[in-house]
Amino acid sequence: MTTIAFIGLGNMGGPMAANLVAAGHAVHGFDLSPASCEAARIAGVSIAATAREAVSQAEVIVTMLPAGQHVLAVWGEIVPLAKAGALLIDCSTIEVEAARKAHELAAAKGLVSLDAPVSGGTGGAKAGTLTFMCGGCDEAFARARPVLEKMGKRIVHCGGAAMGQAAKICNNMILGATMIATCESFALAEKLGLSHQAMFDVVSTSSGQSWSLTSYCPVPGPVPASPANNAYRPGFAAALMLKDLNLSQAAADAAGAQTPMGAAALAIYERFVAQGGAEMDFSGVISFLRG
Ligand code: NAD
């Protein structure tokens, strides 16, 4: 049994912390939201009055927060109070630069740390089937692995500090662009009189195939589990896709990389979200593309 602090018990962090409890760990949690704390308490998390209190005895500290500014604020508060030898793991999706700064905060206190953003969504968080993309030293990865395995089924060491965040935003830049391309093609097929099923049957076994089509088809019918069959309720909200595309463009600007498709995808999701799509699943962008 490991004593674990878990800060950020929202849609993702709540079920992730619950899986650590179910695996027999002592989990001390904290969240600013009383409702999130209460749900986690029912799942067996011991709720602390502050983040500082939650980390005081922890051997492993996990954060799952909305954005980089929250992670740096919380790490700035808890790192000075962490026990000697504690391991810090941030699972939030944040800027590559913010992840580097978080690692520096830990290193200044002599602590090892890992950036470990996830894919798999709230369904994967509940089922314990998340993919973790990890950045940090070998020691941090080796120590984190048994903890992450209680919350996920694929744990990948992507490289040194912030390389987990790099992998996450590169993947999601592909996802945003392929979803838009898939939606555009369905909208064109509709105008040409081609049925959704015929289009799916051909493209899913042809060179236009992608995860956006075969696992997450943006029209109802061909893939029964996709959000298109559920009035585009998320799933993965368009607002979160927009956040990730902003992160990939910021990283591209900082690195001097040319990402014109990423920039185009960002502009389309900006307009979709501005027109009321924020809470819809990101595949709902097809309604915007139909005009
Ligand atoms: P969420 O908004 O449901 O949860 C975040 C929680 O952090 C909230 O409960 C909030 O009260 C808490 N919080 C904020 N500031 C805090 C502070 N200073 N101290 C303590 N608690 C604080 O968000 P989520 O959906 O759980 O996402 C968390 C992270 O995971 C984000 O970075 C998101 O991009 C990423 N992510 C989400 C999904 C998804 O499908 N929801 C998928 C992959 C990655």
Coordinates of C-alpha atoms and ligand atoms in Angstrom, one line a residue:
M1 CA 0.0 0.0 0.0
T2 CA 1.3 3.5 -0.9
T3 CA 0.1 6.7 0.6
I4 CA -1.0 8.9 -2.3
A5 CA -2.1 12.5 -2.5
F6 CA -4.5 13.3 -5.3
I7 CA -5.2 17.0 -6.1
G8 CA -8.0 17.7 -8.6
L9 CA -10.9 15.3 -8.2
G10 CA -13.0 16.4 -11.3
N11 CA -14.4 14.4 -14.2
M12 CA -11.1 12.7 -14.7
G13 CA -9.3 12.9 -11.3
G14 CA -12.3 11.7 -9.4
P15 CA -12.6 8.2 -11.0
M16 CA -8.8 7.9 -11.3
A17 CA -8.5 8.5 -7.5
A18 CA -11.3 6.0 -6.9
N19 CA -9.3 3.3 -8.9
L20 CA -6.3 3.9 -6.7
V21 CA -8.5 3.4 -3.6
A22 CA -9.9 0.2 -5.1
A23 CA -6.4 -1.0 -5.7
G24 CA -5.7 -0.8 -1.9
H25 CA -3.8 2.5 -1.7
A26 CA -4.5 5.1 1.0
V27 CA -5.6 8.2 -1.0
H28 CA -5.7 11.7 0.5
G29 CA -7.6 14.0 -1.9
F30 CA -8.3 17.7 -2.3
D31 CA -10.4 19.7 -4.7
L32 CA -11.7 23.3 -4.6
S33 CA -15.1 22.0 -5.5
P34 CA -17.1 20.6 -2.5
A35 CA -19.2 18.4 -4.9
S36 CA -16.1 16.8 -6.4
C37 CA -14.8 16.2 -2.8
E38 CA -18.0 14.6 -1.8
A39 CA -18.1 12.2 -4.8
A40 CA -14.5 11.2 -4.1
R41 CA -15.3 10.7 -0.4
I42 CA -18.1 8.3 -1.3
A43 CA -15.6 6.4 -3.4
G44 CA -13.2 6.0 -0.4
V45 CA -10.9 9.0 -0.8
S46 CA -10.0 10.6 2.5
I47 CA -10.6 14.3 1.9
A48 CA -8.1 16.9 3.3
A49 CA -9.0 20.5 4.1
T50 CA -6.2 21.8 1.9
A51 CA -3.8 20.6 -0.8
R52 CA -1.0 21.1 1.8
E53 CA -2.7 18.8 4.2
A54 CA -3.3 16.2 1.5
V55 CA 0.4 15.9 0.6
S56 CA 1.9 16.0 4.0
Q57 CA 2.3 12.2 4.4
A58 CA 2.3 11.3 0.7
E59 CA 4.9 9.1 -1.0
V60 CA 3.3 9.8 -4.4
I61 CA 1.5 13.1 -5.3
V62 CA -0.8 13.2 -8.3
T63 CA -2.3 16.3 -9.8
M64 CA -5.2 16.3 -12.4
L65 CA -6.0 20.0 -12.9
P66 CA -7.6 22.1 -15.7
A67 CA -4.5 23.9 -17.2
G68 CA -0.9 24.9 -16.7
Q69 CA -1.6 27.9 -14.5
H70 CA -3.4 25.7 -12.0
V71 CA -0.6 23.1 -12.0
L72 CA 2.1 25.6 -11.4
A73 CA 0.1 27.3 -8.7
V74 CA -0.6 24.0 -6.9
W75 CA 2.9 22.6 -7.3
G76 CA 4.3 26.0 -6.1
E77 CA 2.3 25.4 -2.9
I78 CA 2.8 21.7 -2.3
V79 CA 6.4 21.0 -3.5
P80 CA 8.0 22.9 -0.5
L81 CA 5.9 20.7 1.9
A82 CA 6.3 17.3 0.2
K83 CA 8.1 14.6 2.1
A84 CA 11.7 13.9 1.2
G85 CA 11.7 11.3 -1.5
A86 CA 8.2 11.9 -2.6
L87 CA 7.4 11.4 -6.3
L88 CA 5.3 14.0 -8.2
I89 CA 3.1 13.1 -11.2
D90 CA 1.1 15.6 -13.2
C91 CA -1.6 14.0 -15.4
S92 CA -3.2 17.3 -16.6
T93 CA -2.9 18.3 -20.2
I94 CA -0.8 21.5 -20.1
E95 CA 1.7 23.6 -22.2
V96 CA 5.1 21.9 -22.8
E97 CA 6.7 25.0 -21.3
A98 CA 4.6 24.8 -18.1
A99 CA 5.4 21.1 -17.7
R100 CA 9.1 22.0 -17.9
K101 CA 8.6 24.6 -15.2
A102 CA 6.8 22.1 -13.0
H103 CA 9.7 19.6 -13.3
E104 CA 12.1 22.5 -12.4
L105 CA 10.1 23.2 -9.2
A106 CA 10.4 19.6 -8.1
A107 CA 14.1 19.3 -9.0
A108 CA 14.9 22.4 -7.0
K109 CA 13.6 20.6 -3.9
G110 CA 15.5 17.4 -4.9
L111 CA 12.3 15.5 -5.9
V112 CA 11.7 13.4 -9.0
S113 CA 8.7 14.1 -11.2
L114 CA 6.8 12.9 -14.2
D115 CA 4.5 14.6 -16.7
A116 CA 1.9 11.9 -17.5
P117 CA -1.1 13.3 -19.5
V118 CA -3.7 10.8 -20.6
S119 CA -6.0 9.8 -23.4
G120 CA -9.1 7.7 -23.1
G121 CA -11.5 10.3 -21.7
T122 CA -13.9 9.9 -18.7
G123 CA -14.9 6.4 -19.8
G124 CA -11.2 5.3 -19.7
A125 CA -10.8 7.1 -16.3
K126 CA -13.7 5.1 -14.8
A127 CA -12.7 1.8 -16.4
G128 CA -9.0 2.2 -15.5
T129 CA -8.0 1.8 -19.2
L130 CA -6.3 5.2 -19.8
T131 CA -3.2 5.6 -21.9
F132 CA -0.4 7.5 -20.0
M133 CA 2.2 9.4 -22.0
C134 CA 5.1 10.0 -19.7
G135 CA 8.0 12.4 -19.6
G136 CA 10.7 12.3 -17.0
C137 CA 13.8 10.5 -15.8
D138 CA 14.0 6.6 -15.7
E139 CA 13.7 6.6 -11.9
A140 CA 10.5 8.7 -12.0
F141 CA 9.0 6.4 -14.6
A142 CA 9.9 3.2 -12.8
R143 CA 8.4 4.4 -9.6
A144 CA 5.3 5.8 -11.2
R145 CA 4.5 2.8 -13.3
P146 CA 2.9 0.6 -10.6
V147 CA 0.7 3.5 -9.6
L148 CA -0.3 4.4 -13.2
E149 CA -1.1 0.8 -13.9
K150 CA -3.9 1.0 -11.5
M151 CA -5.5 3.7 -13.6
G152 CA -4.5 2.8 -17.1
K153 CA -3.6 -0.1 -19.3
R154 CA -1.0 1.5 -21.6
I155 CA 1.9 3.3 -20.0
V156 CA 4.5 4.8 -22.4
H157 CA 7.8 6.4 -21.5
C158 CA 8.1 9.1 -24.2
G159 CA 11.4 10.6 -23.0
G160 CA 12.7 13.2 -20.6
A161 CA 10.9 16.1 -18.9
A162 CA 7.7 17.4 -20.8
M163 CA 7.9 14.7 -23.6
G164 CA 4.6 13.2 -22.4
Q165 CA 3.0 16.6 -23.0
A166 CA 4.7 16.8 -26.4
A167 CA 3.3 13.4 -27.4
K168 CA -0.2 14.3 -26.2
I169 CA -0.5 17.5 -28.1
C170 CA 1.0 16.1 -31.3
N171 CA -1.5 13.2 -31.1
N172 CA -4.4 15.6 -30.6
M173 CA -3.3 17.9 -33.4
I174 CA -3.6 14.9 -35.7
L175 CA -7.0 14.0 -34.2
G176 CA -8.4 17.5 -34.7
A177 CA -7.3 17.7 -38.3
T178 CA -8.5 14.1 -39.2
M179 CA -11.8 14.7 -37.6
I180 CA -12.4 17.9 -39.6
A181 CA -11.2 16.1 -42.8
T182 CA -13.6 13.2 -42.1
C183 CA -16.5 15.6 -41.4
E184 CA -15.8 17.6 -44.6
S185 CA -15.9 14.4 -46.6
F186 CA -19.2 13.2 -45.1
A187 CA -20.7 16.7 -45.8
L188 CA -19.5 16.5 -49.4
A189 CA -20.8 12.9 -49.8
E190 CA -24.2 14.0 -48.5
K191 CA -24.3 16.8 -51.2
L192 CA -23.3 14.3 -53.9
G193 CA -26.0 11.8 -52.8
L194 CA -23.8 9.2 -51.4
S195 CA -25.2 7.3 -48.3
H196 CA -23.3 7.5 -45.0
Q197 CA -23.1 3.7 -44.9
A198 CA -21.7 3.4 -48.4
M199 CA -19.1 6.1 -47.7
F200 CA -18.2 4.4 -44.4
D201 CA -17.9 0.9 -46.0
V202 CA -15.5 2.2 -48.7
V203 CA -13.4 4.7 -46.7
S204 CA -13.0 2.5 -43.6
T205 CA -11.2 -0.1 -45.8
S206 CA -9.4 2.4 -48.0
S207 CA -6.7 5.0 -47.8
G208 CA -8.9 7.7 -46.2
Q209 CA -9.3 5.5 -43.1
S210 CA -8.5 6.9 -39.7
W211 CA -9.5 6.5 -36.0
S212 CA -11.9 9.5 -36.5
L213 CA -13.8 7.4 -39.0
T214 CA -13.6 3.9 -37.7
S215 CA -13.9 4.4 -34.0
Y216 CA -15.6 7.8 -33.7
C217 CA -17.6 8.2 -36.9
P218 CA -19.1 11.7 -36.9
V219 CA -22.4 10.6 -38.5
P220 CA -25.0 8.4 -36.8
G221 CA -25.2 4.7 -37.9
P222 CA -22.0 3.1 -38.9
V223 CA -20.3 3.1 -35.5
P224 CA -23.0 2.7 -32.9
A225 CA -20.9 3.8 -29.9
S226 CA -19.9 7.1 -31.4
P227 CA -21.3 10.4 -29.9
A228 CA -23.0 11.1 -33.3
N229 CA -25.6 8.5 -32.1
N230 CA -26.1 10.3 -28.9
A231 CA -26.9 13.9 -30.2
Y232 CA -23.2 14.7 -30.0
R233 CA -23.0 14.7 -26.3
P234 CA -19.4 14.3 -25.2
G235 CA -17.3 12.1 -25.3
F236 CA -14.6 14.7 -25.8
A237 CA -16.0 18.2 -25.7
A238 CA -15.1 20.7 -28.5
A239 CA -13.9 23.1 -25.9
L240 CA -11.2 20.6 -24.8
M241 CA -10.2 20.0 -28.4
L242 CA -9.8 23.7 -28.8
K243 CA -7.7 23.9 -25.7
D244 CA -5.4 21.1 -27.0
L245 CA -5.1 22.8 -30.5
N246 CA -4.1 26.0 -28.7
L247 CA -1.4 24.1 -26.9
S248 CA -0.1 22.5 -30.0
Q249 CA 0.0 25.8 -31.9
A250 CA 1.8 27.5 -28.9
A251 CA 4.3 24.6 -28.9
A252 CA 4.8 24.9 -32.7
D253 CA 5.4 28.7 -32.4
A254 CA 7.9 28.3 -29.6
A255 CA 9.7 25.5 -31.5
G256 CA 9.6 27.2 -34.9
A257 CA 7.7 24.3 -36.5
Q258 CA 5.3 24.8 -39.5
T259 CA 1.9 23.4 -38.7
P260 CA -0.6 24.9 -41.2
M261 CA -3.1 22.1 -40.8
G262 CA -3.0 22.5 -37.1
A263 CA -3.6 26.2 -37.5
A264 CA -6.5 25.6 -39.8
A265 CA -8.0 23.1 -37.4
L266 CA -7.6 25.6 -34.5
A267 CA -9.4 28.3 -36.5
I268 CA -12.3 26.0 -37.3
Y269 CA -12.7 24.8 -33.7
E270 CA -12.5 28.5 -32.6
R271 CA -15.5 29.4 -34.8
F272 CA -17.4 26.2 -33.9
V273 CA -17.0 26.9 -30.1
A274 CA -17.8 30.7 -30.6
Q275 CA -21.1 29.6 -32.3
G276 CA -22.2 27.5 -29.3
G277 CA -20.4 24.2 -29.9
A278 CA -18.2 24.2 -26.7
E279 CA -20.2 21.6 -24.8
M280 CA -20.8 19.4 -27.8
D281 CA -18.6 16.5 -28.7
F282 CA -15.8 17.6 -31.0
S283 CA -17.2 15.4 -33.8
G284 CA -20.2 17.8 -33.8
V285 CA -18.1 20.1 -35.8
I286 CA -19.8 18.4 -38.8
S287 CA -22.9 20.5 -38.2
F288 CA -20.7 23.7 -38.5
L289 CA -19.0 22.4 -41.7
R290 CA -22.4 21.6 -43.3
G291 CA -23.0 25.4 -43.1
Ligands
NAD1 P1 -12.5 19.1 -14.5 O1 -12.7 20.5 -14.7 O2 -13.7 18.2 -14.4 O3 -11.6 18.8 -13.2 C1 -10.6 19.7 -12.7 C2 -10.7 19.8 -11.2 O4 -9.6 20.6 -10.7 C3 -12.0 20.5 -10.8 O5 -12.8 19.7 -10.0 C4 -11.5 21.8 -10.1 O6 -12.3 22.2 -9.0 C5 -10.1 21.3 -9.7 N1 -9.2 22.4 -9.3 C6 -8.9 23.5 -10.1 N2 -8.0 24.3 -9.4 C7 -7.7 23.7 -8.3 C8 -6.9 23.9 -7.2 N3 -6.1 25.0 -7.2 N4 -6.8 23.0 -6.2 C9 -7.6 21.9 -6.2 N5 -8.4 21.6 -7.2 C10 -8.5 22.5 -8.2 O7 -11.5 18.7 -15.7 P2 -11.2 17.2 -16.2 O8 -12.1 16.8 -17.3 O9 -11.1 16.3 -15.0 O10 -9.8 17.4 -16.9 C11 -8.6 17.5 -16.1 C12 -7.4 17.5 -17.0 O11 -7.4 16.3 -17.9 C13 -7.4 18.7 -18.0 O12 -6.1 19.2 -18.2 C14 -7.9 18.1 -19.3 O13 -7.5 18.7 -20.5 C15 -7.4 16.7 -19.2 N6 -8.1 15.6 -20.0 C16 -9.5 15.6 -19.9 C17 -10.1 14.6 -20.7 C18 -11.6 14.5 -20.6 O14 -12.2 13.8 -21.4 N7 -12.3 15.2 -19.7 C19 -9.4 13.7 -21.4 C20 -8.0 13.8 -21.5 C21 -7.4 14.7 -20.7

